[in-house]
Coordinates of C-alpha atoms and ligand atoms in Angstrom, one line a residue:
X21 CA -0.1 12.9 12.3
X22 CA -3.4 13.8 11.3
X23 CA -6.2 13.4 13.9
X24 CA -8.9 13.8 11.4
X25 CA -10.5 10.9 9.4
X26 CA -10.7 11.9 5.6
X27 CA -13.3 9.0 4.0
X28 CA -12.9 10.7 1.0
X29 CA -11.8 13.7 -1.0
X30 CA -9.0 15.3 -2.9
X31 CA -6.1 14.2 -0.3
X32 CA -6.5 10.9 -1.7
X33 CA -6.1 11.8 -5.3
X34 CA -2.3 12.7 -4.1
X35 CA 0.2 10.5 -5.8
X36 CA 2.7 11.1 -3.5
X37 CA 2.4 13.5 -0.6
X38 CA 5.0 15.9 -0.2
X39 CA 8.1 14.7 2.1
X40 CA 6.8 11.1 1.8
X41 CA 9.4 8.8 1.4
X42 CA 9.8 9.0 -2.0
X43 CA 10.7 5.8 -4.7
X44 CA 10.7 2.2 -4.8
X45 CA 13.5 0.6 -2.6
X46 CA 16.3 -0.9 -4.8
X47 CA 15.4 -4.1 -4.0
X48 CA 11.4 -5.0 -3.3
X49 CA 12.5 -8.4 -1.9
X50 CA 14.2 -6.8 0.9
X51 CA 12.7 -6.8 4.0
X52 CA 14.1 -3.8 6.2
X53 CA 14.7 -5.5 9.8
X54 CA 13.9 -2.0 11.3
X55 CA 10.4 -2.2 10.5
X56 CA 10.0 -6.6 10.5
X57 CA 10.2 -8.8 13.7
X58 CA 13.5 -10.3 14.1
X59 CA 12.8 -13.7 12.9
X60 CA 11.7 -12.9 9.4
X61 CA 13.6 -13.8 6.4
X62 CA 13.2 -14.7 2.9
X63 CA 13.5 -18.2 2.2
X64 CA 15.8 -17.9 -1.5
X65 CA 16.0 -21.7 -1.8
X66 CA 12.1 -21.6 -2.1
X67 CA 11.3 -19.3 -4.3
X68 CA 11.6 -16.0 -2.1
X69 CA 9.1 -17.3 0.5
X70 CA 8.8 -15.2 3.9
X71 CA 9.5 -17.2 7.0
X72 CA 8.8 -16.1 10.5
X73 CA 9.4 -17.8 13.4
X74 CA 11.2 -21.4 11.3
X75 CA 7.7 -20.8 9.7
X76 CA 6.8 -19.8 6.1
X77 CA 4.2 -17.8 5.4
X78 CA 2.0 -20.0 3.1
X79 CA 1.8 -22.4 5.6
X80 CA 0.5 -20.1 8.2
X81 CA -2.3 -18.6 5.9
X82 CA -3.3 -22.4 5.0
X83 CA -3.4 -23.2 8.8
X84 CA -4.8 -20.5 10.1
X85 CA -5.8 -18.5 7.1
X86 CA -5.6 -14.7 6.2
X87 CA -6.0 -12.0 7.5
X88 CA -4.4 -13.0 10.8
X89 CA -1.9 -11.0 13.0
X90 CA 2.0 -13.0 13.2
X91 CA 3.6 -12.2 16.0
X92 CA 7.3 -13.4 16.5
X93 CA 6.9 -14.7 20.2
X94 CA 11.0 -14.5 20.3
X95 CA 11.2 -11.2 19.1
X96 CA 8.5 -10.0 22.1
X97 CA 10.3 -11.5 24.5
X98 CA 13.7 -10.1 23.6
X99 CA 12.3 -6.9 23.3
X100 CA 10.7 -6.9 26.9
X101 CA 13.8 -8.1 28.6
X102 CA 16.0 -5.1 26.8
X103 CA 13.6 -2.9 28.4
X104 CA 13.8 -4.7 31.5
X105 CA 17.5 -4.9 31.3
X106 CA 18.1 -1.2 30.2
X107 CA 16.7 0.0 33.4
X108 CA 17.8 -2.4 35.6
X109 CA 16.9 -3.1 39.5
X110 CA 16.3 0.0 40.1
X111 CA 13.4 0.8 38.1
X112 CA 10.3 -0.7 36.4
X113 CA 9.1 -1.3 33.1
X114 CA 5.5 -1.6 32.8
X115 CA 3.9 -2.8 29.6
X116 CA 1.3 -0.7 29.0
X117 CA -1.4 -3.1 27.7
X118 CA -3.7 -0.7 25.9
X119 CA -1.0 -1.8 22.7
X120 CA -2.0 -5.2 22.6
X121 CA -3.0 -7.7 25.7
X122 CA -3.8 -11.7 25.6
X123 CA -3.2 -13.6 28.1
X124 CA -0.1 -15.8 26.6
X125 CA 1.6 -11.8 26.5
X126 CA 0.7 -11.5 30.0
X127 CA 2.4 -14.6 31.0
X128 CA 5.8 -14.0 28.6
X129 CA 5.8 -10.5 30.3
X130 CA 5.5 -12.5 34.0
X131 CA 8.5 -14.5 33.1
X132 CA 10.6 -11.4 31.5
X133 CA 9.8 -10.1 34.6
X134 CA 7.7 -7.0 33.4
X135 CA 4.9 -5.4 35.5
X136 CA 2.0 -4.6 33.3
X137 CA -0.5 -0.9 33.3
X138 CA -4.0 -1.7 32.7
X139 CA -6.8 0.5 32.3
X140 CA -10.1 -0.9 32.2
X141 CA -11.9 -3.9 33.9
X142 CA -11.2 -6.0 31.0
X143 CA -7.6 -5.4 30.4
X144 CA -7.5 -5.9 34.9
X145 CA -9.3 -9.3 34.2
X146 CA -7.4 -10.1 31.6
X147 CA -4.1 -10.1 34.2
X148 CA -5.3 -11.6 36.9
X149 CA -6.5 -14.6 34.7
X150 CA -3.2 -15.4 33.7
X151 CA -1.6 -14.7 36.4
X152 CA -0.1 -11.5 36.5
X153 CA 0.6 -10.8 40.6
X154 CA -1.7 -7.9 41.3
X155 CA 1.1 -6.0 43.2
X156 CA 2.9 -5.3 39.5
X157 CA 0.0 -3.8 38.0
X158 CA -1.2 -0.4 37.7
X159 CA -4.6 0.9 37.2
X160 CA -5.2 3.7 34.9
X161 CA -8.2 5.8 33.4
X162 CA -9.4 8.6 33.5
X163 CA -12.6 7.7 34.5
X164 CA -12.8 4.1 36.0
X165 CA -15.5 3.3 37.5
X166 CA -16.9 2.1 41.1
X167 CA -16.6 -1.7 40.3
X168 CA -13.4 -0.9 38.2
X169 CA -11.9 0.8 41.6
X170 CA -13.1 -1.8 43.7
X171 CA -12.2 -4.9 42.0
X172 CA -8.7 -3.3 41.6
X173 CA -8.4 -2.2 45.3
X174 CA -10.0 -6.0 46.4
X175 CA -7.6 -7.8 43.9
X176 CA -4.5 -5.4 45.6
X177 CA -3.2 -3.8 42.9
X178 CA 0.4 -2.5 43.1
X179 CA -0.9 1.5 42.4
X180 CA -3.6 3.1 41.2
X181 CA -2.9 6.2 39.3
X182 CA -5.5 9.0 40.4
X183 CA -6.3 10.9 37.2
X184 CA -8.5 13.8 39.1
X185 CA -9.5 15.5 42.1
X186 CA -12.9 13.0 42.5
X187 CA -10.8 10.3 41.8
X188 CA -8.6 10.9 44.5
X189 CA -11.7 10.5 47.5
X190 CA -13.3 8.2 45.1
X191 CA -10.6 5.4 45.5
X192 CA -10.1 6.6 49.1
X193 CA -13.3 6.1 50.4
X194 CA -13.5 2.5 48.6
X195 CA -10.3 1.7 50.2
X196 CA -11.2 2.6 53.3
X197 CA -14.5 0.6 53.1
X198 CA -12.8 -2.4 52.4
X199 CA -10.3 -1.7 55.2
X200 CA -7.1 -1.3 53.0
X201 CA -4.7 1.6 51.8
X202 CA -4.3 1.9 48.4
X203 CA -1.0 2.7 46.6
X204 CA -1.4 5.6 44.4
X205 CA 0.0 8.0 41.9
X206 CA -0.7 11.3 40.4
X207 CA -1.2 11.9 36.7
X208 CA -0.4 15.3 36.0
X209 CA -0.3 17.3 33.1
X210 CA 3.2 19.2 32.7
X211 CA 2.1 21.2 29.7
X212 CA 4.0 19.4 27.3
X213 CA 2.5 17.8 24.4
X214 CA 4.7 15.2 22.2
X215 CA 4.2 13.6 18.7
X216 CA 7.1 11.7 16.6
X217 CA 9.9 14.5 16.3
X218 CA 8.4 17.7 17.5
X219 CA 7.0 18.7 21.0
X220 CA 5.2 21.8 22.2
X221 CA 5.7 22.6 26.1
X222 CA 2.7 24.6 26.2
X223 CA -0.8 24.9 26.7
X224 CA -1.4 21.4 26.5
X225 CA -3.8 21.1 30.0
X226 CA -6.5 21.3 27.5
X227 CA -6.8 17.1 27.5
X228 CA -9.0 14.5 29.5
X229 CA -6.0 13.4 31.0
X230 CA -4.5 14.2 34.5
X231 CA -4.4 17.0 37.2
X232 CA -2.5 20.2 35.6
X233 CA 0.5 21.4 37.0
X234 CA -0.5 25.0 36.2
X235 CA -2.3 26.9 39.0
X236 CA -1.3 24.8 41.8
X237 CA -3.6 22.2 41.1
X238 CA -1.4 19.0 41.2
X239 CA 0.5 20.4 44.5
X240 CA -3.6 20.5 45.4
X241 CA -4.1 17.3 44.6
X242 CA -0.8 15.6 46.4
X243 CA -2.3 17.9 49.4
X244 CA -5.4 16.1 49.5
X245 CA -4.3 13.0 48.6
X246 CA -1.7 12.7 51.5
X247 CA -4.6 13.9 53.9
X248 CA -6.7 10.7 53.3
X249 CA -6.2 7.8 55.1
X250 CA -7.3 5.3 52.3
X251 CA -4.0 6.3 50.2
X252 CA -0.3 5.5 50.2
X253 CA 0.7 7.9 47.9
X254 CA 4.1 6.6 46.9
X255 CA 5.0 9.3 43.7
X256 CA 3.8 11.5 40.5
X257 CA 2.7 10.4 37.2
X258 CA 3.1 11.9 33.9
X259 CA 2.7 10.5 30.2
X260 CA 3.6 13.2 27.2
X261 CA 2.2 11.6 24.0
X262 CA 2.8 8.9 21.7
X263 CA 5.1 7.3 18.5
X264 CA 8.0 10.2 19.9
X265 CA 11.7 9.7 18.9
X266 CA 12.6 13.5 20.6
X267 CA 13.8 12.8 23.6
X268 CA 13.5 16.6 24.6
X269 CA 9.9 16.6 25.4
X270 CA 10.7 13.8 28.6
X271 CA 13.5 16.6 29.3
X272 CA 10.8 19.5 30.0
X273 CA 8.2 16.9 31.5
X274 CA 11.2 15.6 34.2
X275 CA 11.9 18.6 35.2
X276 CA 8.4 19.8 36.1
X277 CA 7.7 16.3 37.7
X278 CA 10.9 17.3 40.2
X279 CA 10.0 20.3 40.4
X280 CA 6.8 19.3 42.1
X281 CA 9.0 16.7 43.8
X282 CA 10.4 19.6 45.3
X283 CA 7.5 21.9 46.1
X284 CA 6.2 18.5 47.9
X285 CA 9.4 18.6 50.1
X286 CA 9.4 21.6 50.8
X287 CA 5.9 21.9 51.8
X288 CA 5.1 18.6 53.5
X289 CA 8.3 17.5 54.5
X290 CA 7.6 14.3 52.2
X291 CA 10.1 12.9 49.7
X292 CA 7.8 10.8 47.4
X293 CA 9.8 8.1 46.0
X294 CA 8.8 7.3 42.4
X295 CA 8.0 8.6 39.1
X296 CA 6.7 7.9 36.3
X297 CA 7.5 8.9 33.0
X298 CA 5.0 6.8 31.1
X299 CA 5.1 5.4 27.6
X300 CA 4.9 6.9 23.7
X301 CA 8.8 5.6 22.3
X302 CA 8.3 5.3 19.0
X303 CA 9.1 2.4 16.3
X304 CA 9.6 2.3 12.9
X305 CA 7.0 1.9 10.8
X306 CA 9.1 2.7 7.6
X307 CA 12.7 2.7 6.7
X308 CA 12.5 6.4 7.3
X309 CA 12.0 6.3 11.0
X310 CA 15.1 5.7 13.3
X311 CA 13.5 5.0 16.4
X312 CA 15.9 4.4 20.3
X313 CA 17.3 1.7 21.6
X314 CA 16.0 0.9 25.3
X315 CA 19.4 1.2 26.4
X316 CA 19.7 5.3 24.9
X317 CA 16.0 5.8 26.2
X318 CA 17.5 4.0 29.6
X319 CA 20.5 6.2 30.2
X320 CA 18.8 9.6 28.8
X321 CA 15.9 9.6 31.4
X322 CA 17.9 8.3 34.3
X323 CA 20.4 11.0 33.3
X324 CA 17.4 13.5 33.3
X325 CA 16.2 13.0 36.4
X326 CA 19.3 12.3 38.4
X327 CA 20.3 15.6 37.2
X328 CA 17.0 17.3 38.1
X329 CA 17.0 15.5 41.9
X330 CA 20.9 16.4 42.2
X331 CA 20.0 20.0 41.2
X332 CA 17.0 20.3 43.4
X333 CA 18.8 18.0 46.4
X334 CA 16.3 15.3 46.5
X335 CA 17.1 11.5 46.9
X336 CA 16.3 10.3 43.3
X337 CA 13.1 8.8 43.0
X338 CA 12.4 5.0 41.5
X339 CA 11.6 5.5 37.7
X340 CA 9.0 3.9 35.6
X341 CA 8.1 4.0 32.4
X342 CA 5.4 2.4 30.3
X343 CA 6.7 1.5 26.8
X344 CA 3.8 -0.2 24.6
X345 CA 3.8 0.0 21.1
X346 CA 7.9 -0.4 21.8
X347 CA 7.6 -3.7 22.8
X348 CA 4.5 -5.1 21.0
X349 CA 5.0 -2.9 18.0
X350 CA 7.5 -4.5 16.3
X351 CA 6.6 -7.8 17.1
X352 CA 4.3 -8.9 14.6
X353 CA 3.1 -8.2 10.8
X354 CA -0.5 -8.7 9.3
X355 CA -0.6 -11.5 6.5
X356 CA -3.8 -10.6 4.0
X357 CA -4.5 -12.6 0.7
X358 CA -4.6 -10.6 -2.3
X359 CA -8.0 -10.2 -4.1
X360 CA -9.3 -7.8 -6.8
X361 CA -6.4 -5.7 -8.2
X362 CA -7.8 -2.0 -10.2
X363 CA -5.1 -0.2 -12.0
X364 CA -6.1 3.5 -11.8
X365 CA -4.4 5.1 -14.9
X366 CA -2.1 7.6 -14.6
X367 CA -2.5 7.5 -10.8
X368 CA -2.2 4.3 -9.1
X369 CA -2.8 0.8 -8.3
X370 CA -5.3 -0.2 -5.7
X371 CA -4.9 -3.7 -4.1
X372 CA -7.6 -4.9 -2.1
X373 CA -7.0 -7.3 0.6
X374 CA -9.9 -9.5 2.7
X375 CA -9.3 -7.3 6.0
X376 CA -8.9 -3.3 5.8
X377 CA -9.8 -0.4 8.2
X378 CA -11.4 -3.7 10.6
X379 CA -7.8 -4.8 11.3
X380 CA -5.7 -1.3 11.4
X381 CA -7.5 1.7 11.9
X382 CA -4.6 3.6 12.3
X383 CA -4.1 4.7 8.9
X384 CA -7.7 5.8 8.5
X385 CA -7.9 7.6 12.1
X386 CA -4.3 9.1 12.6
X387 CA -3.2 9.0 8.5
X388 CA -0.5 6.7 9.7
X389 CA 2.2 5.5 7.4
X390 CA 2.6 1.8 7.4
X391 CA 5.3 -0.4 4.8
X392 CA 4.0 -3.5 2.7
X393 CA 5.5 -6.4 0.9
X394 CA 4.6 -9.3 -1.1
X395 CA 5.5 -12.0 0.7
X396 CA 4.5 -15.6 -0.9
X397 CA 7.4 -15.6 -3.3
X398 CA 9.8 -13.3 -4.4
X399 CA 9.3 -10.7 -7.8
X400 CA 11.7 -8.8 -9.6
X401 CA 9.2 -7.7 -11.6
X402 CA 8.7 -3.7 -11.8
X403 CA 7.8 -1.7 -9.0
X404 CA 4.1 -0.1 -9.1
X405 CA 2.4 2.4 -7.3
X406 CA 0.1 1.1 -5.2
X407 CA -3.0 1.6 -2.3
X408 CA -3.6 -1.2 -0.3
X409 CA -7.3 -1.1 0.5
X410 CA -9.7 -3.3 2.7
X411 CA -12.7 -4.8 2.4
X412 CA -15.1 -2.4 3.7
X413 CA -17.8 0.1 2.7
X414 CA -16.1 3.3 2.8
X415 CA -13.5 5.1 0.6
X416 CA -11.4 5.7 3.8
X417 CA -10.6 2.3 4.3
X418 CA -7.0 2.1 3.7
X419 CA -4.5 0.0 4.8
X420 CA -1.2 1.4 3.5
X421 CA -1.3 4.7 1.3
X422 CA 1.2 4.8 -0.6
X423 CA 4.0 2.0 -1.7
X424 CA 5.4 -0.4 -4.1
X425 CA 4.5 -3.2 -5.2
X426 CA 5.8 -5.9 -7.7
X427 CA 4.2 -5.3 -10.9
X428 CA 3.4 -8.4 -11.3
X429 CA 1.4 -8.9 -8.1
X430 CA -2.1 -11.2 -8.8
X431 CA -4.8 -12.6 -7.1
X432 CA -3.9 -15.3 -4.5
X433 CA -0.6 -13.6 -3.5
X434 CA 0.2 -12.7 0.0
X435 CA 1.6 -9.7 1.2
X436 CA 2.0 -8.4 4.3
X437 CA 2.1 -5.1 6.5
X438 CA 5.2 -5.0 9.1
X439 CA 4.6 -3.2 12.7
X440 CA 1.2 -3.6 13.0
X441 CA 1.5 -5.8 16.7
X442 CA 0.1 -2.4 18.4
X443 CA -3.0 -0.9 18.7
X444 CA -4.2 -2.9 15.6
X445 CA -5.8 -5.9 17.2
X446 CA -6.5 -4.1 20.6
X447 CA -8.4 -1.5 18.1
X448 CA -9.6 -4.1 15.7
X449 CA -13.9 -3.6 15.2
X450 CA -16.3 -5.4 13.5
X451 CA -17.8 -3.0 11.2
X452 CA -19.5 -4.7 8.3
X453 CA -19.6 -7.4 10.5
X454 CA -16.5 -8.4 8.9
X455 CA -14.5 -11.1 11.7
X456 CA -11.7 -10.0 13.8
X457 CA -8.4 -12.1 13.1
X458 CA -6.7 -14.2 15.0
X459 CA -3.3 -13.7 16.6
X460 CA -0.9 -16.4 16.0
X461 CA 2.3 -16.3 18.0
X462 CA 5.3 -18.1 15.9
X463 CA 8.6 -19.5 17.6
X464 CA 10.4 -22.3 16.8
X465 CA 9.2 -23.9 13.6
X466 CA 5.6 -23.5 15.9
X467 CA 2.7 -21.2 15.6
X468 CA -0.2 -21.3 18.1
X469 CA -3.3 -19.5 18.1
X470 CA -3.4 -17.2 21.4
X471 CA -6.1 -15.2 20.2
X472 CA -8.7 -17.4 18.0
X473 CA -10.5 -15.9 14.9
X474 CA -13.9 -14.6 15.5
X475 CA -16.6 -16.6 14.2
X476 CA -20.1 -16.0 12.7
X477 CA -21.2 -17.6 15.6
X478 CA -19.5 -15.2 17.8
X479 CA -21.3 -12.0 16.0
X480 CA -24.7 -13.6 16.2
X481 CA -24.3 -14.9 19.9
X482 CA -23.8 -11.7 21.0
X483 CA -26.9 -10.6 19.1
X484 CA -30.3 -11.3 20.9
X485 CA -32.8 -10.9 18.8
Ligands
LIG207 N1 1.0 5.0 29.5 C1 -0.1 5.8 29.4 C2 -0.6 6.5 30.5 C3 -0.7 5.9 28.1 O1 -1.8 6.6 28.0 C4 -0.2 5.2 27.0 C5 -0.8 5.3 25.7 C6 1.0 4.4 27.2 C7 1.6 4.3 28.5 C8 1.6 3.6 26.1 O2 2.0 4.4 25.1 P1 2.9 3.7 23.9 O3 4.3 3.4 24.5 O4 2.3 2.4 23.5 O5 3.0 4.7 22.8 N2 -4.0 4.4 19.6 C9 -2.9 5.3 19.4 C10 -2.0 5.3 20.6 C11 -2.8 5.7 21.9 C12 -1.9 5.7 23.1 C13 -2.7 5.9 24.3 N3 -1.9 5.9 25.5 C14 -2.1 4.8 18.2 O6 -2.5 3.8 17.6 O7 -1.1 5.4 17.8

């Protein structure tokens, strides 16, 4: 993945980038259930419409017009409880809200029976409004603030997870004041850095993130931290990267977190009893990526760290883990109307749709590869080349880079962009004061609006004058 944004410039002007998936499908009417929720299908007995949910796809753009995020409410749910399932009663599964976070998502996730990590006020907020019990939720950041810490600590929170050596007497001393002792973990940095199928287990302190495990500064930090009496510290923390389908980078990162484990033994006569091994599985966001099952994921890091405890003789710790975009990923697709269609010749097709780089930065920020398919009726038209594009001032602003399209694709069409239920609406902006879309969860020939679609009144009540 790229980390830089490219608004312009000679990389676009690729038709095809080398080891891109290359070709049409056979069939553009198929819809790949890797990379849709689980509900979709294509209607055949009326005229190829997309249903989601025992909902077509017309209907949801005329109630609650385009763009909007769909997101198969069944689909969430039956991916939370395999998590919660694959590791059983004798571990957690804490959605990491940072992917996406309303508070219907925070209720299904109650009732799956998921605990949820939050890092900022407003995600915290969030939970408590809908209920979440503050004992299943973590706080994380890596630079929260007083009233952050203090409404977290006040509310009882389940663990905080210290993130550096200030933190660690910042969130004592509040606790204290307040009379309580606070449950806490600490993020460390193991030195490993993971991304999709590669890893790199070194040299990766260099981050914002975490205490590093290099120079005995986390075994400082668990020193402190059991020294003060406003902390409980009940385990280690540690969260490798994101969108990873290795599993071998977790593998290095378990065995450093026991190692410490260890080294805490050892030193202070103190099993700790959990850890956490964070979030990053990844999904598919073509036909090209084979992403875990929870179940694998399950077996292969309770196999990892029962094998590090049993080689280190320590009682094996509770695990956690903090799957996002695994969950929410999935989950839902973003429906855009069609507008102005420019045939490049020679090159491509660019199809510009009425959200863009507002809806899903992800393409623009990490060059991430998304799939795309015309959805209001079915084509066999040819397949073309095409860019879908956004809305917005700025060359960059693409939605999907490269794909195919029906050749016969006009104005008025919808088509939408599977996987897009994480990080696109929790990243979603107004630039060019251009709305935010709803979210509109589908189950049951139902959909509902859980988040609403912003309004011009919205952008102007927050501006003052
Ligand atoms: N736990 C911690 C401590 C994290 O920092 C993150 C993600 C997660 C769990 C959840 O990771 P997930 O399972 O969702 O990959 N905006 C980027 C992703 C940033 C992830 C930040 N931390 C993207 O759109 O790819």
């Amino acid at each position: 993945m790229s980390r830089s944004a490219h608004p312009a410039g000679p990389r676009h002007a690729d038709v095809l980038p080398e080891g891109h998936y290359s070709g049409p499908a056979a069939d553009l009417n198929e819809l790949d259930p890797k990379v849709w929720a689980q509900t979709v299908t294509r209607d055949d007995d009326a005229n190829g419409v997309v249903t989601v949910g025992g909902i077509d796809v017309k209907t949801l753009a005329e109630r609650h017009g385009t763009p909007a995020y769909v997101l198969d409410e069944d689909d969430f749910r039956q991916r939370a409880r395999a998590w919660r399932t694959a590791f059983g009663h004798d571990a957690d599964v804490f959605y990491a809200g940072k992917a996406f976070l309303s508070r219907a998502v925070v209720r299904w996730l109650h009732e799956e029976g998921l605990n949820l990590d939050v890092c900022s006020g407003g995600e915290l907020a969030t939970a408590l409004s809908a209920g979440m019990p503050a004992d299943r939720i973590a706080f994380h950041g890596n630079n929260k603030s007083v009233s952050e810490i203090t409404r977290a600590v006040e509310a009882g929170v389940g663990r905080i997870v210290l993130d550096s050596f200030q933190e660690i007497v910042r969130v004592a001393h509040i606790a204290q004041s307040l009379g309580k002792r606070q449950r806490v973990q600490i993020r460390i940095t193991v030195g490993v850095e993971a991304h999709t199928h590669e890893f790199i287990a070194t040299a990766h302190e260099d981050q914002k993130f975490g205490i590093p495990l290099a120079g005995g500064q986390a075994a400082e930090a668990v020193r402190r931290a059991l020294q003060l009496d406003g902390l409980e510290l009940i385990g280690i923390h540690s969260h490798i990267g994101s969108q990873i389908f290795d599993m071998s980078g977790f593998e290095v990162a378990a065995h450093r977190v026991v190692g410490l484990l260890k080294d805490i033994r050892d030193e202070h006569g103190v099993e700790l009893p959990e850890i956490d091994l964070g979030g990053g599985l990844g999904i598919a966001y073509t036909s090209d990526d084979d992403p875990r099952e929870p179940h694998d994921i399950a077996k292969a890091l309770t196999e990892i760290v029962t094998r590090e405890c049993d080689a280190a003789r320590l009682r094996t710790p509770r695990i956690s883990v903090e799957p996002g975009r695994a969950i929410v990923g999935p989950t839902a697709f973003t429906l855009y109307e069609v507008g102005t269609i420019k045939p490049l010749d020679g090159l491509r097709t660019y199809v510009s749709v009425d959200g863009g780089m507002s809806d899903n930065i992800r393409t623009a920020l990490y060059d991430a590869e998304y799939s795309v398919a015309l959805v209001s009726r079915r084509s066999d038209a040819e397949p073309m080349l095409a860019r879908v594009v956004g809305k917005h001032c700025e060359s960059g602003d693409i939605v999907v880079k490269d794909a195919f399209l029906p050749g016969d694709l006009a104005p008025g069409d919808l088509i939408a962009v599977p996987a897009t239920g994480a990080y696109c609406r929790s990243m979603a902006s107004n630039y060019n004061h251009v709305l935010r879309p709803p979210v509109v969860a589908v189950k049951d020939g139902e959909s509902r609006v859980i988040v609403r679609r912003e309004t011009e009144e919205d952008l102007l009540r927050l501006d003052v004058g």
